[in-house]
mmCIF file with all atom_site columns, C-alpha atoms in Angstrom:
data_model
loop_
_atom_site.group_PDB
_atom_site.id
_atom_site.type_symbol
_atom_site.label_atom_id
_atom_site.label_alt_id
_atom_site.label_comp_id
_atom_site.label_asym_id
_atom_site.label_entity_id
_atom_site.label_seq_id
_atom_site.pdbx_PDB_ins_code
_atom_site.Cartn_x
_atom_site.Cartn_y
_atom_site.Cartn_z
_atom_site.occupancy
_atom_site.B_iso_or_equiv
_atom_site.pdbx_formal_charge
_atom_site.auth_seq_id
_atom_site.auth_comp_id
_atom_site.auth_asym_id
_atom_site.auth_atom_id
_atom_site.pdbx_PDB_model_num
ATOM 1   C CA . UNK U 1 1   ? 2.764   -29.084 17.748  1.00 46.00 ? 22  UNK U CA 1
ATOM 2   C CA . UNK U 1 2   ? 2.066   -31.405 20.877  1.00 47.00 ? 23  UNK U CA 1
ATOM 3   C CA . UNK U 1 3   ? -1.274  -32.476 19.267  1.00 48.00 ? 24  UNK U CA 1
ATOM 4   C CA . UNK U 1 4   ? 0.357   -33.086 16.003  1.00 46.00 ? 25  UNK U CA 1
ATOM 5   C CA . UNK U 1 5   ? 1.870   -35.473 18.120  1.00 48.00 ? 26  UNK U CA 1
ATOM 6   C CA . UNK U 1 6   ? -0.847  -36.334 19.967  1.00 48.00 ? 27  UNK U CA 1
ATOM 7   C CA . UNK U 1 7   ? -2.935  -37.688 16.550  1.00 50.00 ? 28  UNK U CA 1
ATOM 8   C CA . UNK U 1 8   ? 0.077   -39.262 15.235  1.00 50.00 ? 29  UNK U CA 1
ATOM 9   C CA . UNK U 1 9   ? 0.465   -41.585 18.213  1.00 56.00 ? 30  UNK U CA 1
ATOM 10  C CA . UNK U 1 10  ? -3.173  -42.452 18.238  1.00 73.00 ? 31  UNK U CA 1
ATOM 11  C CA . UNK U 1 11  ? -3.204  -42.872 14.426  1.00 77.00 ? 32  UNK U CA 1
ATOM 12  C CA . UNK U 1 12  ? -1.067  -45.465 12.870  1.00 91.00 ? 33  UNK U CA 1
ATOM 13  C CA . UNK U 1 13  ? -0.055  -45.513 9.342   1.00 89.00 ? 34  UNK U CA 1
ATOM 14  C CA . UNK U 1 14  ? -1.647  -49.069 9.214   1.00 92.00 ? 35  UNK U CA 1
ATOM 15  C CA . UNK U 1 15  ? -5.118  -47.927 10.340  1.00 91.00 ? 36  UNK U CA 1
ATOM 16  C CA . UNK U 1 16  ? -4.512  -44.605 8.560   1.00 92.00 ? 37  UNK U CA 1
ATOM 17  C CA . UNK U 1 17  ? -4.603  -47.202 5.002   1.00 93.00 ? 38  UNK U CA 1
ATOM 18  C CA . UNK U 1 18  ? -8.022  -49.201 6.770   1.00 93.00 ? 39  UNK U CA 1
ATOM 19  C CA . UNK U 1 19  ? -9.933  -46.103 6.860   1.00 93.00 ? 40  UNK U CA 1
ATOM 20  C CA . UNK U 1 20  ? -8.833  -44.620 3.345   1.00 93.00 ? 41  UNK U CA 1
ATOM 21  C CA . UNK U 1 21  ? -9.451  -48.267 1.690   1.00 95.00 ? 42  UNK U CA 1
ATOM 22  C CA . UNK U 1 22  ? -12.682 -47.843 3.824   1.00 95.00 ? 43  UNK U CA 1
ATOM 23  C CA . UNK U 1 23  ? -13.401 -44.720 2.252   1.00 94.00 ? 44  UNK U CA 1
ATOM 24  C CA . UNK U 1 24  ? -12.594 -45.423 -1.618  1.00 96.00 ? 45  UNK U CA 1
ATOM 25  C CA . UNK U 1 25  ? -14.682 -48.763 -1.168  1.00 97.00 ? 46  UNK U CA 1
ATOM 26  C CA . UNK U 1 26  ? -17.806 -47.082 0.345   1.00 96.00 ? 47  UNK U CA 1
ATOM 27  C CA . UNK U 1 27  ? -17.125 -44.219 -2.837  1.00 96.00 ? 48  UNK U CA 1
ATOM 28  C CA . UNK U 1 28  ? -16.912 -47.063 -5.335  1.00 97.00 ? 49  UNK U CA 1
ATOM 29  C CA . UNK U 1 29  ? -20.167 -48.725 -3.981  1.00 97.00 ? 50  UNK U CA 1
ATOM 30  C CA . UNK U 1 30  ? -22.148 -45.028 -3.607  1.00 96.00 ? 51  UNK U CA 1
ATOM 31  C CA . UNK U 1 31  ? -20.959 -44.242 -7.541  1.00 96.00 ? 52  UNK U CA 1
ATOM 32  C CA . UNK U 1 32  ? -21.747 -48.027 -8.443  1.00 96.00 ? 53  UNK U CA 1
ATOM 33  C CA . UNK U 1 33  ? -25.586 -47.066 -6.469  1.00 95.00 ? 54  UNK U CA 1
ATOM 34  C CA . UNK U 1 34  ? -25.791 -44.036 -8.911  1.00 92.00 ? 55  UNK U CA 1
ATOM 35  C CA . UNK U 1 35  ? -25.460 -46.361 -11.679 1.00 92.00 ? 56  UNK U CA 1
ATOM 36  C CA . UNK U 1 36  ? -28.095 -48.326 -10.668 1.00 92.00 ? 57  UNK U CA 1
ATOM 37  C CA . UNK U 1 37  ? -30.595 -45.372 -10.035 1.00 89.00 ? 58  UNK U CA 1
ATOM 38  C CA . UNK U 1 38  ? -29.785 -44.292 -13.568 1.00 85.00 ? 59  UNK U CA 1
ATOM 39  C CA . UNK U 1 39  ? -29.520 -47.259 -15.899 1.00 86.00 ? 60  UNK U CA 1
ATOM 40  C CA . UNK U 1 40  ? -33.809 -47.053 -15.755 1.00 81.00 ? 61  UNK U CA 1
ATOM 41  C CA . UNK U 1 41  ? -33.505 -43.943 -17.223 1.00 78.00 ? 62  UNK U CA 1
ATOM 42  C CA . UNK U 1 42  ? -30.424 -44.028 -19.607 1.00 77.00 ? 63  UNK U CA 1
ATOM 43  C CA . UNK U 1 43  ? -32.174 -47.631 -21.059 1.00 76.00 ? 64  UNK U CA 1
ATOM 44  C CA . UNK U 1 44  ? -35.312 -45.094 -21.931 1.00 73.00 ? 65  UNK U CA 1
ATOM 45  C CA . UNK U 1 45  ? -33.447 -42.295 -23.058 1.00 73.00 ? 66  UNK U CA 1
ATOM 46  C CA . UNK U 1 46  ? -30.974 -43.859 -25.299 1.00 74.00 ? 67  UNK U CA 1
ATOM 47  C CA . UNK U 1 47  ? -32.559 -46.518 -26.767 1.00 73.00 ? 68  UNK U CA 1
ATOM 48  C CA . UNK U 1 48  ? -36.885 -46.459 -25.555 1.00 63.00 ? 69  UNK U CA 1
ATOM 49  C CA . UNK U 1 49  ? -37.843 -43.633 -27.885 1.00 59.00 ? 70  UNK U CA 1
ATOM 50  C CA . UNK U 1 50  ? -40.500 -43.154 -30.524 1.00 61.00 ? 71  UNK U CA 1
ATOM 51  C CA . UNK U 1 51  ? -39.229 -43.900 -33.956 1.00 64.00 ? 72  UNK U CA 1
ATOM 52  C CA . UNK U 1 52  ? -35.367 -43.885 -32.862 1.00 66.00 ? 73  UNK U CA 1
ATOM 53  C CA . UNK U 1 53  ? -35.684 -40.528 -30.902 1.00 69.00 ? 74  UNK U CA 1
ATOM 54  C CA . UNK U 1 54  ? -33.034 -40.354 -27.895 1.00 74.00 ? 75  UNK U CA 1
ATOM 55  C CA . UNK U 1 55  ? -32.190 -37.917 -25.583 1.00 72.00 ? 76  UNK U CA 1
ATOM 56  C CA . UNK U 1 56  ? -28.316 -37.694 -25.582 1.00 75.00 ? 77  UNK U CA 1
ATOM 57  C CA . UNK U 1 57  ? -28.251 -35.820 -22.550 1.00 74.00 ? 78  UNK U CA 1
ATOM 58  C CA . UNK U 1 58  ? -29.317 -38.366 -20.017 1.00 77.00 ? 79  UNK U CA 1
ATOM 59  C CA . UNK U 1 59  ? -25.995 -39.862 -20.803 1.00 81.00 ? 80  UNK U CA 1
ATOM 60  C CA . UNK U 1 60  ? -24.259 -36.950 -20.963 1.00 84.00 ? 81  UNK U CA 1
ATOM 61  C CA . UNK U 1 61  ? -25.841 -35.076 -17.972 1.00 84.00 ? 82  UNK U CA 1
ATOM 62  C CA . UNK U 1 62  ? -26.953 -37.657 -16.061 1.00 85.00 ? 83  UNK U CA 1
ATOM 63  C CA . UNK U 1 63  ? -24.982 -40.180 -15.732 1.00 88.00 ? 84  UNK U CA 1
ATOM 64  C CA . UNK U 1 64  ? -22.141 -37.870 -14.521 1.00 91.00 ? 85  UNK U CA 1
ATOM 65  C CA . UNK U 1 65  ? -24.590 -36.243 -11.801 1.00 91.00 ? 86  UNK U CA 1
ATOM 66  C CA . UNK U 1 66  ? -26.177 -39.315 -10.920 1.00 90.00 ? 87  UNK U CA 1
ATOM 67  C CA . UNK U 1 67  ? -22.521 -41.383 -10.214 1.00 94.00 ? 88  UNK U CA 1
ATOM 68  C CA . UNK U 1 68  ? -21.534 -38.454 -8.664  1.00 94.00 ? 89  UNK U CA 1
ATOM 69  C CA . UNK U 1 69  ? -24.063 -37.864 -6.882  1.00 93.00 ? 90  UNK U CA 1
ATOM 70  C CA . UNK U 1 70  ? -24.245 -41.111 -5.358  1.00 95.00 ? 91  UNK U CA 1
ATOM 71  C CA . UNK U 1 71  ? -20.392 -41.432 -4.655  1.00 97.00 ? 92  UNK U CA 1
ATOM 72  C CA . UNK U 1 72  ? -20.565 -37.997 -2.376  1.00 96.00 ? 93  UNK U CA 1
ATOM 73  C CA . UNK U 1 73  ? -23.776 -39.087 -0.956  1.00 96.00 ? 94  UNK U CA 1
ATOM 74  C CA . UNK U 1 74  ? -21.803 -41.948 0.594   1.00 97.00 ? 95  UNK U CA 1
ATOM 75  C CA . UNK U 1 75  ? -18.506 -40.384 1.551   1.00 96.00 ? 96  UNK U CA 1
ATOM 76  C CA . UNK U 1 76  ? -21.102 -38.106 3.360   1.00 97.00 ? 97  UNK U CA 1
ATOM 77  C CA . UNK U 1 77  ? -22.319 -41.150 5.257   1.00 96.00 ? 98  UNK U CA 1
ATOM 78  C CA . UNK U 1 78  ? -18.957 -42.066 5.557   1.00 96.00 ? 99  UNK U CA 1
ATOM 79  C CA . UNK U 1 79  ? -18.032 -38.847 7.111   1.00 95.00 ? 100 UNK U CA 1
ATOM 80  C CA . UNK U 1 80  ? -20.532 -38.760 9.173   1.00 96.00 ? 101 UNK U CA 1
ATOM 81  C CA . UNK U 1 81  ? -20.050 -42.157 10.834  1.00 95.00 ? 102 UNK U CA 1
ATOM 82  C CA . UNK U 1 82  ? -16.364 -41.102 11.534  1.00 93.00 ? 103 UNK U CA 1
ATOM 83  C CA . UNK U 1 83  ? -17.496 -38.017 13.329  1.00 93.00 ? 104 UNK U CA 1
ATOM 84  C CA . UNK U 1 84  ? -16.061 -35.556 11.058  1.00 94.00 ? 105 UNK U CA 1
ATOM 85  C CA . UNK U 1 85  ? -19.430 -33.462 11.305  1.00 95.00 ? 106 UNK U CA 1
ATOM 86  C CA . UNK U 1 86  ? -17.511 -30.634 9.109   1.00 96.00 ? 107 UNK U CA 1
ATOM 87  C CA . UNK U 1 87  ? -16.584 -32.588 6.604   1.00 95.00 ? 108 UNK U CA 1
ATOM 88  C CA . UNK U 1 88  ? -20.327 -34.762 6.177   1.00 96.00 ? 109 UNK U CA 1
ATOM 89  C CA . UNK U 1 89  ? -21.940 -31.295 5.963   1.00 97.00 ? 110 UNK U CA 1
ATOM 90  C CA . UNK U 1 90  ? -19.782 -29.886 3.251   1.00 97.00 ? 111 UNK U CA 1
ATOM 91  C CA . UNK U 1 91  ? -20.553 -33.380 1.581   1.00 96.00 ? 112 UNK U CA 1
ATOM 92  C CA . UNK U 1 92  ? -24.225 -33.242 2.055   1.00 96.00 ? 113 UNK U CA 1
ATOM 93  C CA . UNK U 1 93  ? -24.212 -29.407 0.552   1.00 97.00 ? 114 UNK U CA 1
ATOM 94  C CA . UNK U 1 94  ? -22.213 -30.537 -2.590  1.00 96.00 ? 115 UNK U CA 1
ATOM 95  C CA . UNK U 1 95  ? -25.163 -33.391 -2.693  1.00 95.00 ? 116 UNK U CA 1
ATOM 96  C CA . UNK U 1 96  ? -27.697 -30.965 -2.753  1.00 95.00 ? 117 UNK U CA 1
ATOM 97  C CA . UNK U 1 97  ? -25.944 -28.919 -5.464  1.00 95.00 ? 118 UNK U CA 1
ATOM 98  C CA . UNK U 1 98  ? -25.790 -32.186 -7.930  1.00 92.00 ? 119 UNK U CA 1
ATOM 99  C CA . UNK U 1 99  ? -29.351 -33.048 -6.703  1.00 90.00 ? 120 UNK U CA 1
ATOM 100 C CA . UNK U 1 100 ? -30.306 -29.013 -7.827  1.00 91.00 ? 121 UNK U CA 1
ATOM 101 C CA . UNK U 1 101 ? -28.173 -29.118 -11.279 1.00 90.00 ? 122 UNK U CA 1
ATOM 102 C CA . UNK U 1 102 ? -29.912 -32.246 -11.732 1.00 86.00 ? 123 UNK U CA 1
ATOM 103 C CA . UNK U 1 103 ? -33.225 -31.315 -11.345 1.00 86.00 ? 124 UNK U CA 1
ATOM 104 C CA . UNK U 1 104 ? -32.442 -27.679 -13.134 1.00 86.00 ? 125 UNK U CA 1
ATOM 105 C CA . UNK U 1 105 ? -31.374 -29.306 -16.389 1.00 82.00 ? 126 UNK U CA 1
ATOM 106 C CA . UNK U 1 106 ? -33.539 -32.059 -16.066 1.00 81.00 ? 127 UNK U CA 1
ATOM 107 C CA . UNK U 1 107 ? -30.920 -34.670 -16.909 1.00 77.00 ? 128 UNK U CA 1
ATOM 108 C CA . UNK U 1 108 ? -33.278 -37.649 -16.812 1.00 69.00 ? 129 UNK U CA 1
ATOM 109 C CA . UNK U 1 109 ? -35.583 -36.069 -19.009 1.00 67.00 ? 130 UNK U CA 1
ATOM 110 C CA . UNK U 1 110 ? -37.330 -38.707 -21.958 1.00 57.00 ? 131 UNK U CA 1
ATOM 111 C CA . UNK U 1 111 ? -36.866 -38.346 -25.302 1.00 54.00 ? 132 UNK U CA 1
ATOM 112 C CA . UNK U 1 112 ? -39.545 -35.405 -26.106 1.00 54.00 ? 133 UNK U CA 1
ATOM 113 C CA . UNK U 1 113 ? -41.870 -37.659 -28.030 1.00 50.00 ? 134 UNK U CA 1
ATOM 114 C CA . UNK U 1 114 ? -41.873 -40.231 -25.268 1.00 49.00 ? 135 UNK U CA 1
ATOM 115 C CA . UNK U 1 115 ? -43.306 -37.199 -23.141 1.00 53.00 ? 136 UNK U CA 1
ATOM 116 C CA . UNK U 1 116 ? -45.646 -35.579 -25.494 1.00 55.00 ? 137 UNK U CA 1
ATOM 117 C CA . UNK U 1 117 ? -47.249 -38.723 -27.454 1.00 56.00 ? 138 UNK U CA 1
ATOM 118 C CA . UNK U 1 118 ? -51.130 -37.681 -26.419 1.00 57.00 ? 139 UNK U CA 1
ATOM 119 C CA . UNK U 1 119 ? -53.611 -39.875 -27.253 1.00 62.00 ? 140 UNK U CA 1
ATOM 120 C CA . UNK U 1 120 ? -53.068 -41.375 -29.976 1.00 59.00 ? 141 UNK U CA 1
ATOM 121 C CA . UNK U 1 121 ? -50.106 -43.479 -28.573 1.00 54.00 ? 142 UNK U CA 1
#
């Protein structure tokens, strides 16, 4: 109980808010950077395909995984600037699971005739 104590005295409540408003701003700005990594993709999946051919998934795959993705990426940084080692390495694993599903289901796949026009395109 002492170091219950101990962390309250060190911690106020006022820079207790700082770092959480810290935290969902640098979550915000990672999810915001996943956006930006996949609007390439979503603008050729949705709307770039051969005769009107899209690819539904990269919008419904993707964009979740990729926003994700990048909003955990940065809490990891986030953690890991704080010093809470335990907490940036859970963070980092969870990355690597969105970065695996991603890959797995190939969620910023093109529309299949953007992949498979041959030659004659």
């Amino acid at each position: 109980m002492d170091t219950d104590r101990d962390t309250e005295q060190t911690t106020t409540p006022r820079r207790e808010a700082a770092i959480g408003t810290a935290g969902f701003l640098t979550g915000i700005l990672g999810a915001l950077a996943g956006l930006a990594v996949w609007l390439p993709y979503g603008r050729r999946g949705l709307f770039g395909a051969f005769e009107g051919e899209t690819n539904p998934y990269v919008l419904l795959l993707g964009l979740p995984v990729l926003v994700g993705g990048g909003a955990v990426a940065a809490l990891a940084a986030f953690a890991a600037v704080r010093g809470r080692w335990r907490t940036a390495l859970g963070l980092a694993a969870a990355v690597a699971a969105l970065a695996a599903v991603g890959y797995g289901l190939d969620v910023l796949a093109a529309p299949q005739a953007a992949q498979d026009c041959g030659s004659p395109c």
